[in-house]
Coordinates of C-alpha atoms in Angstrom, one line a residue:
X1 CA 6.2 10.3 1.3
X2 CA 4.1 7.7 -0.4
X3 CA 0.7 9.3 0.2
X4 CA -1.1 7.2 -2.4
X5 CA 0.1 3.7 -2.0
X6 CA -1.5 2.8 1.4
X7 CA -4.9 3.9 0.3
X8 CA -4.6 2.0 -3.1
X9 CA -3.6 -1.1 -1.2
X10 CA -6.5 -0.7 1.2
X11 CA -9.0 -0.1 -1.7
X12 CA -7.8 -3.2 -3.6
X13 CA -7.8 -5.4 -0.6
X14 CA -11.5 -4.5 0.1
X15 CA -12.7 -5.3 -3.4
X16 CA -13.7 -8.7 -4.8
X17 CA -10.9 -10.8 -6.5
X18 CA -10.0 -8.6 -9.4
X19 CA -9.4 -11.3 -12.0
X20 CA -12.5 -13.2 -11.0
X21 CA -14.6 -10.1 -11.1
X22 CA -13.2 -9.3 -14.6
X23 CA -14.0 -12.8 -15.7
X24 CA -17.5 -12.6 -14.2
X25 CA -18.3 -9.4 -16.1
X26 CA -17.0 -10.8 -19.3
X27 CA -19.1 -13.9 -19.0
X28 CA -22.2 -11.8 -18.1
X29 CA -21.7 -9.9 -21.3
X30 CA -21.5 -13.0 -23.3
X31 CA -17.7 -12.9 -24.0
X32 CA -15.4 -15.8 -24.0
X33 CA -13.4 -14.5 -21.1
X34 CA -10.1 -16.0 -22.2
X35 CA -7.8 -16.3 -19.2
X36 CA -4.1 -15.3 -19.9
X37 CA -1.0 -17.2 -18.9
X38 CA 2.5 -15.9 -18.3
X39 CA 4.9 -16.3 -21.2
X40 CA 8.1 -18.2 -20.8
X41 CA 6.8 -20.3 -17.9
X42 CA 6.8 -24.0 -18.5
X43 CA 3.2 -25.1 -18.0
X44 CA 2.9 -28.9 -17.5
X45 CA 0.8 -30.6 -20.2
X46 CA -2.5 -31.1 -18.5
X47 CA -4.8 -33.9 -19.3
X48 CA -8.4 -32.9 -18.8
X49 CA -10.3 -35.1 -16.4
X50 CA -12.7 -37.4 -18.2
X51 CA -15.4 -36.3 -15.8
X52 CA -15.3 -32.7 -17.2
X53 CA -18.0 -31.7 -19.6
X54 CA -17.1 -30.7 -23.1
X55 CA -16.5 -27.2 -24.2
X56 CA -20.2 -26.5 -24.7
X57 CA -20.9 -28.0 -21.3
X58 CA -18.2 -25.8 -19.7
X59 CA -19.6 -22.7 -21.3
X60 CA -23.1 -23.5 -20.1
X61 CA -21.7 -24.2 -16.6
X62 CA -19.9 -20.9 -16.5
X63 CA -22.9 -18.9 -17.9
X64 CA -25.3 -20.5 -15.3
X65 CA -23.0 -19.9 -12.4
X66 CA -22.1 -16.3 -13.4
X67 CA -25.9 -15.6 -13.7
X68 CA -26.4 -16.9 -10.2
X69 CA -23.4 -14.9 -9.0
X70 CA -24.7 -11.7 -10.6
X71 CA -28.1 -12.2 -8.8
X72 CA -26.3 -12.6 -5.5
X73 CA -27.2 -16.3 -5.2
X74 CA -23.8 -17.4 -4.0
X75 CA -25.0 -20.8 -2.7
X76 CA -26.3 -21.7 -6.1
X77 CA -23.0 -20.7 -7.7
X78 CA -21.1 -22.8 -5.3
X79 CA -23.5 -25.8 -5.9
X80 CA -23.0 -25.5 -9.7
X81 CA -19.3 -25.2 -9.7
X82 CA -17.9 -27.1 -6.7
X83 CA -18.4 -30.6 -8.1
X84 CA -16.0 -29.7 -11.0
X85 CA -13.5 -27.6 -9.0
X86 CA -11.4 -30.6 -8.0
X87 CA -11.0 -31.8 -11.6
X88 CA -8.7 -30.2 -14.1
X89 CA -11.3 -28.8 -16.4
X90 CA -11.1 -25.0 -16.9
X91 CA -9.4 -22.4 -14.7
X92 CA -12.5 -20.2 -15.0
X93 CA -14.5 -22.7 -12.9
X94 CA -12.1 -22.2 -10.0
X95 CA -12.0 -18.4 -10.4
X96 CA -15.8 -18.1 -10.3
X97 CA -16.0 -20.5 -7.4
X98 CA -13.5 -18.5 -5.5
X99 CA -15.4 -15.3 -6.2
X100 CA -18.6 -17.0 -4.9
X101 CA -16.9 -18.2 -1.7
X102 CA -15.5 -14.8 -1.0
X103 CA -18.8 -13.0 -1.7
X104 CA -20.5 -15.4 0.7
X105 CA -17.9 -14.5 3.4
X106 CA -16.1 -17.8 3.3
X107 CA -12.6 -16.4 2.8
X108 CA -10.7 -19.6 3.7
X109 CA -12.6 -21.6 1.1
X110 CA -11.9 -18.9 -1.5
X111 CA -8.2 -19.0 -0.7
X112 CA -8.0 -22.8 -0.7
X113 CA -9.8 -22.9 -4.1
X114 CA -7.3 -20.5 -5.6
X115 CA -4.3 -22.3 -4.1
X116 CA -5.4 -25.6 -5.6
X117 CA -6.1 -23.9 -8.9
X118 CA -2.6 -22.2 -9.0
X119 CA -1.0 -25.6 -8.4
X120 CA -2.9 -26.9 -11.5
X121 CA -2.3 -23.8 -13.6
X122 CA 0.9 -22.2 -12.2
X123 CA 1.3 -19.7 -15.1
X124 CA -2.3 -18.5 -15.1
X125 CA -2.2 -14.8 -14.3
X126 CA -5.9 -14.5 -13.4
X127 CA -5.5 -17.1 -10.7
X128 CA -2.2 -15.9 -9.4
X129 CA -3.4 -12.3 -9.0
X130 CA -6.6 -13.4 -7.4
X131 CA -4.7 -15.5 -4.8
X132 CA -2.3 -12.7 -4.3
X133 CA -5.2 -10.3 -3.6
X134 CA -6.6 -12.8 -1.0
X135 CA -3.3 -12.9 0.8
X136 CA -2.9 -9.1 0.7
X137 CA -6.4 -8.7 2.2
X138 CA -5.2 -10.8 5.1
X139 CA -2.1 -8.8 5.5
X140 CA 0.2 -11.5 4.2
X141 CA 2.3 -9.5 1.7
X142 CA 5.1 -12.0 1.4
X143 CA 2.7 -14.8 0.6
X144 CA 1.0 -12.5 -1.9
X145 CA 4.3 -11.9 -3.7
X146 CA 5.1 -15.6 -3.7
X147 CA 1.8 -16.3 -5.4
X148 CA 3.0 -14.0 -8.2
X149 CA 6.4 -15.8 -8.5
X150 CA 5.5 -16.9 -12.1
X151 CA 3.6 -13.7 -13.0
X152 CA 4.7 -12.3 -16.4
X153 CA 2.7 -9.5 -18.0
X154 CA 2.1 -9.3 -21.7
X155 CA 0.2 -6.8 -23.9
X156 CA -2.8 -9.0 -23.4
X157 CA -2.7 -9.0 -19.6
X158 CA -5.7 -7.1 -18.2
X159 CA -4.9 -3.8 -16.4
X160 CA -6.5 -5.0 -13.2
X161 CA -4.0 -7.8 -12.9
X162 CA -1.1 -5.5 -13.6
X163 CA -2.4 -3.1 -11.0
X164 CA -2.7 -5.8 -8.4
X165 CA 0.8 -7.1 -9.2
X166 CA 2.3 -3.7 -8.6
X167 CA 0.4 -3.2 -5.4
X168 CA 1.5 -6.6 -4.1
X169 CA 5.2 -6.0 -5.0
X170 CA 5.1 -2.6 -3.3
X171 CA 3.5 -4.1 -0.2
X172 CA 6.2 -6.8 -0.1
X173 CA 9.0 -4.2 -0.6
X174 CA 10.0 -5.7 -3.9
X175 CA 10.4 -2.2 -5.3
X176 CA 12.3 -3.0 -8.5
X177 CA 9.7 -5.5 -9.6
X178 CA 7.0 -3.1 -8.8
X179 CA 8.6 -0.3 -10.7
X180 CA 9.2 -2.5 -13.8
X181 CA 5.6 -3.8 -13.8
X182 CA 4.2 -0.3 -13.2
X183 CA 6.2 1.1 -16.1
X184 CA 5.0 -1.8 -18.3
X185 CA 1.4 -1.1 -17.3
X186 CA 1.7 2.6 -18.1
X187 CA 3.2 2.0 -21.5
X188 CA 0.5 -0.5 -22.4
X189 CA -2.5 1.2 -20.7
X190 CA -1.6 4.9 -20.7
X191 CA -4.0 6.7 -18.4
X192 CA -3.9 9.0 -15.4
X193 CA -4.3 5.9 -13.2
X194 CA -1.4 3.9 -14.7
X195 CA 0.8 7.0 -14.8
X196 CA 0.2 7.7 -11.1
X197 CA 0.8 4.1 -10.1
X198 CA 4.2 4.2 -12.0
X199 CA 5.0 7.5 -10.3
X200 CA 4.2 6.0 -6.9
X201 CA 6.5 3.1 -7.5
X202 CA 9.3 5.5 -8.4
X203 CA 8.5 7.6 -5.3
X204 CA 8.9 4.6 -3.0
X205 CA 12.4 4.1 -4.5
X206 CA 13.2 7.7 -3.6
X207 CA 13.4 8.7 -7.3
X208 CA 11.5 11.9 -6.9
X209 CA 13.5 13.8 -9.5
X210 CA 12.4 11.2 -12.1
X211 CA 8.8 11.5 -10.9
X212 CA 8.9 15.3 -11.3
X213 CA 10.3 15.0 -14.8
X214 CA 7.7 12.3 -15.7
X215 CA 4.7 14.3 -14.4
X216 CA 5.8 17.7 -15.7
X217 CA 5.9 16.1 -19.2
X218 CA 2.3 15.2 -18.8
X219 CA 1.0 18.2 -16.9
X220 CA -0.7 19.8 -19.9
X221 CA -2.8 16.7 -20.2
X222 CA -3.7 16.1 -16.6
X223 CA -3.5 19.6 -15.1
X224 CA -7.1 19.4 -14.0
X225 CA -6.6 16.1 -12.2
X226 CA -6.4 16.5 -8.4
X227 CA -4.7 13.2 -7.8
X228 CA -2.1 14.0 -10.5
X229 CA -1.3 17.4 -9.0
X230 CA -1.1 15.9 -5.5
X231 CA 1.3 13.3 -6.7
X232 CA 3.5 15.9 -8.4
X233 CA 3.4 18.1 -5.3
X234 CA 4.5 15.1 -3.2
X235 CA 7.6 14.7 -5.2
X236 CA 8.3 18.4 -5.2
X237 CA 8.0 18.3 -1.4
X238 CA 10.5 15.4 -1.3
X239 CA 12.8 17.6 -3.5
X240 CA 12.4 20.5 -1.1
X241 CA 10.7 22.6 -3.8
X242 CA 8.2 23.8 -1.3
X243 CA 6.7 26.8 -3.1
X244 CA 5.8 24.8 -6.2
X245 CA 4.6 21.9 -4.1
X246 CA 2.3 24.3 -2.2
X247 CA 0.9 25.7 -5.4
X248 CA 0.1 22.3 -6.8
X249 CA -1.3 21.0 -3.5
X250 CA -3.6 24.0 -3.2
X251 CA -4.7 23.6 -6.8
X252 CA -5.5 19.9 -6.1
X253 CA -7.6 20.9 -3.2
X254 CA -9.5 23.5 -5.3
X255 CA -10.3 20.7 -7.7
X256 CA -11.3 18.2 -5.1
X257 CA -11.7 19.4 -1.5
X258 CA -12.2 15.8 -0.3
X259 CA -8.8 14.5 -1.4
X260 CA -7.1 13.3 1.8
X261 CA -3.6 13.2 0.3
X262 CA -3.7 16.8 -0.8
X263 CA -4.7 18.1 2.7
X264 CA -2.1 15.9 4.4
X265 CA 0.6 17.0 2.0
X266 CA -0.3 20.7 2.2
X267 CA -0.1 20.4 6.0
X268 CA 3.5 19.0 5.7
X269 CA 4.4 21.8 3.2
X270 CA 3.1 24.5 5.5
X271 CA 4.9 23.0 8.5
X272 CA 8.2 23.0 6.5
X273 CA 7.5 26.7 5.6
X274 CA 7.2 27.4 9.4
X275 CA 3.4 28.1 9.2
X276 CA 2.1 25.7 11.9
X277 CA -1.4 27.1 12.4
X278 CA -2.7 26.6 8.9
X279 CA -0.7 23.3 8.8
X280 CA -2.7 22.1 11.8
X281 CA -6.0 23.1 10.0
X282 CA -5.0 21.0 7.0
X283 CA -4.2 18.0 9.2
X284 CA -7.5 18.3 10.9
X285 CA -9.3 18.4 7.6
X286 CA -7.3 15.4 6.5
X287 CA -8.4 13.5 9.6
X288 CA -12.0 14.4 8.9
X289 CA -11.6 12.6 5.6
X290 CA -9.5 9.6 6.9
X291 CA -9.6 9.4 10.7
X292 CA -7.6 6.2 10.9
X293 CA -4.2 7.6 9.7
X294 CA -1.7 7.6 12.6
X295 CA 0.9 9.6 10.6
X296 CA -1.6 12.5 10.3
X297 CA -2.1 12.6 14.1
X298 CA 1.7 12.6 14.4
X299 CA 2.3 15.6 12.2
X300 CA -0.7 17.4 13.7
X301 CA 1.1 16.9 17.0
X302 CA 4.3 18.5 15.6
X303 CA 2.2 21.4 14.3
X304 CA 0.8 21.9 17.9
X305 CA 4.3 21.6 19.3
X306 CA 5.4 24.5 17.0
X307 CA 2.5 26.5 18.5
X308 CA 3.7 25.6 22.1
X309 CA 0.5 23.6 22.7
X310 CA 2.1 20.7 24.5
X311 CA -1.1 19.4 26.3
X312 CA -3.0 19.0 23.0
X313 CA 0.1 17.6 21.4
X314 CA 0.2 14.8 24.0
X315 CA -3.4 14.0 23.5
X316 CA -3.0 13.8 19.7
X317 CA 0.1 11.6 20.0
X318 CA -1.9 9.2 22.2
X319 CA -4.3 8.9 19.3
X320 CA -1.5 8.1 16.8
X321 CA -0.1 5.4 19.2
X322 CA -3.6 4.0 19.7
X323 CA -3.9 3.4 16.0
X324 CA -0.4 2.1 15.6
X325 CA 1.4 1.0 18.7
X326 CA 4.6 0.3 16.7
X327 CA 4.9 4.0 15.5
X328 CA 8.4 4.8 16.6
X329 CA 8.3 8.5 15.7
X330 CA 5.2 8.9 17.9
X331 CA 6.7 7.0 20.8
X332 CA 9.8 9.1 20.5
X333 CA 7.9 12.4 20.5
X334 CA 5.8 11.2 23.4
X335 CA 9.0 10.4 25.3
X336 CA 10.3 13.9 24.7
X337 CA 7.1 15.4 26.1
X338 CA 7.2 13.2 29.2
X339 CA 10.8 14.0 29.8
X340 CA 10.0 17.7 29.7
X341 CA 7.3 17.0 32.3
X342 CA 9.8 15.2 34.6
X343 CA 7.7 12.0 34.1
X344 CA 11.0 10.1 33.7
X345 CA 10.0 6.5 34.1
X346 CA 7.1 7.0 31.6
X347 CA 9.5 8.7 29.2
X348 CA 11.9 5.8 29.4
X349 CA 9.1 3.4 28.7
X350 CA 8.0 5.3 25.6
X351 CA 11.6 5.8 24.3
X352 CA 12.4 2.1 24.7
X353 CA 9.3 1.3 22.6
X354 CA 10.7 3.8 20.0
X355 CA 14.0 2.0 19.7
X356 CA 12.3 -1.4 19.7
X357 CA 10.5 -0.3 16.5
X358 CA 13.4 1.7 15.0
X359 CA 16.8 0.7 16.2
X360 CA 18.5 3.4 14.2
X361 CA 16.6 6.4 15.8
X362 CA 19.3 8.8 17.0
X363 CA 16.8 11.1 18.7
X364 CA 15.4 8.2 20.8
X365 CA 18.8 7.1 22.1
X366 CA 19.7 10.8 22.8
X367 CA 16.6 11.2 24.9
X368 CA 17.0 7.9 26.6
X369 CA 20.5 8.9 27.7
X370 CA 19.2 12.1 29.2
X371 CA 16.3 10.3 30.9
X372 CA 18.5 7.7 32.5
X373 CA 20.9 10.4 33.6
X374 CA 18.2 12.3 35.3
X375 CA 17.0 9.1 37.0
X376 CA 20.6 8.7 38.3
X377 CA 21.1 5.5 36.3
X378 CA 24.6 6.2 35.1
X379 CA 25.2 2.7 33.7
X380 CA 22.2 2.9 31.3
X381 CA 22.8 6.5 30.5
X382 CA 26.4 5.7 29.4
X383 CA 25.2 2.6 27.5
X384 CA 22.6 4.8 25.6
X385 CA 25.3 7.4 24.9
X386 CA 27.6 4.8 23.4
X387 CA 24.8 3.3 21.4
X388 CA 24.0 6.8 20.1
X389 CA 27.6 7.3 18.9
X390 CA 27.5 3.9 17.1
X391 CA 24.1 4.6 15.5
X392 CA 25.3 8.1 14.3
X393 CA 28.3 6.5 12.6
X394 CA 26.2 3.8 11.0
X395 CA 23.6 6.3 9.8
X396 CA 26.3 8.5 8.4
X397 CA 27.8 5.6 6.4
X398 CA 24.4 4.7 5.0
X399 CA 23.7 8.3 4.0
X400 CA 27.1 8.5 2.3
X401 CA 26.4 5.3 0.3
X402 CA 22.9 6.6 -0.7
X403 CA 24.4 9.9 -2.0
X404 CA 27.0 8.0 -4.0
X405 CA 24.3 5.9 -5.7
X406 CA 22.1 8.8 -6.8

């Protein structure tokens, strides 16, 4: 069900470049802020530009600019660093300059600074993860993954960079890379945060049994962590172990009543247990916490449908579609309601939107066939019925292959 990943991605996309922020804090504390490179990647031998200051000059440059950045004086930071950013001097110059540009609101300049830096230092993990984060914040997941083409984590790679790498690979649907990097992060930085990121990567691969085994083995340590219990409950829900999932979701809520994922998940569990009224209450609480989640409106609509409240269901579905006009499930359910109300042309419009966004939706083709038939359009009704038969066969073959691979 991947409750956690969309919020993690959103949170990381809102924050300042992680590698640059880590560098800034290290410099402010007086550290050397060594920037790591990926092992095994051939780094061209770089000849430092003769216009670069020496090592002492670079350190002073970095300290002065980081002090200005800490004080919120972004213009001064840019003024100090920009003259040296086009030279091959030190990757930390480019990282801090990108952080200053972004903090001042000039995102294109930040992105361009990092792109140029990555071309000069292609194996530098701080630069690649910072650029990936810029792309991710702009919704360019594939470009973000491309920025991490040379990313290789070692025991010295900061956790923030590993976390960003996993988030990018998940967003780009490169699940095997995400899982491998998340597992590496958990082994090298064991914590509830790295454990749950690893669990989330496994969940997105559909490996809920492994998640349950992993989290159950750590439950004695993290039994008072609401996010941990919610993640465990999510995989138990996926495994149809609803009673145990309910217990863990309710325990998570008792520990943190403001945890969106737990309320949303408990709503789904209660709906599966044929208890729609309390399920609707959980969805409404989840929407109070995060009102911009279209899937919560969709499942609230299903809970209202189970209570035979079709008018409210239609209004709630409209909110889901307003938030995401490519939400195939919501369009399909809206089409079903309109079909029941004999608003046949409107139903056809909604159902065609559903199949545009999910061409393998059996329910949408079934309802389209009925709608066209009631409109007297036999040609389209027959076409939809034939398409439904083909989709069912294809979906059945895919389901059989998936079962064989488990």
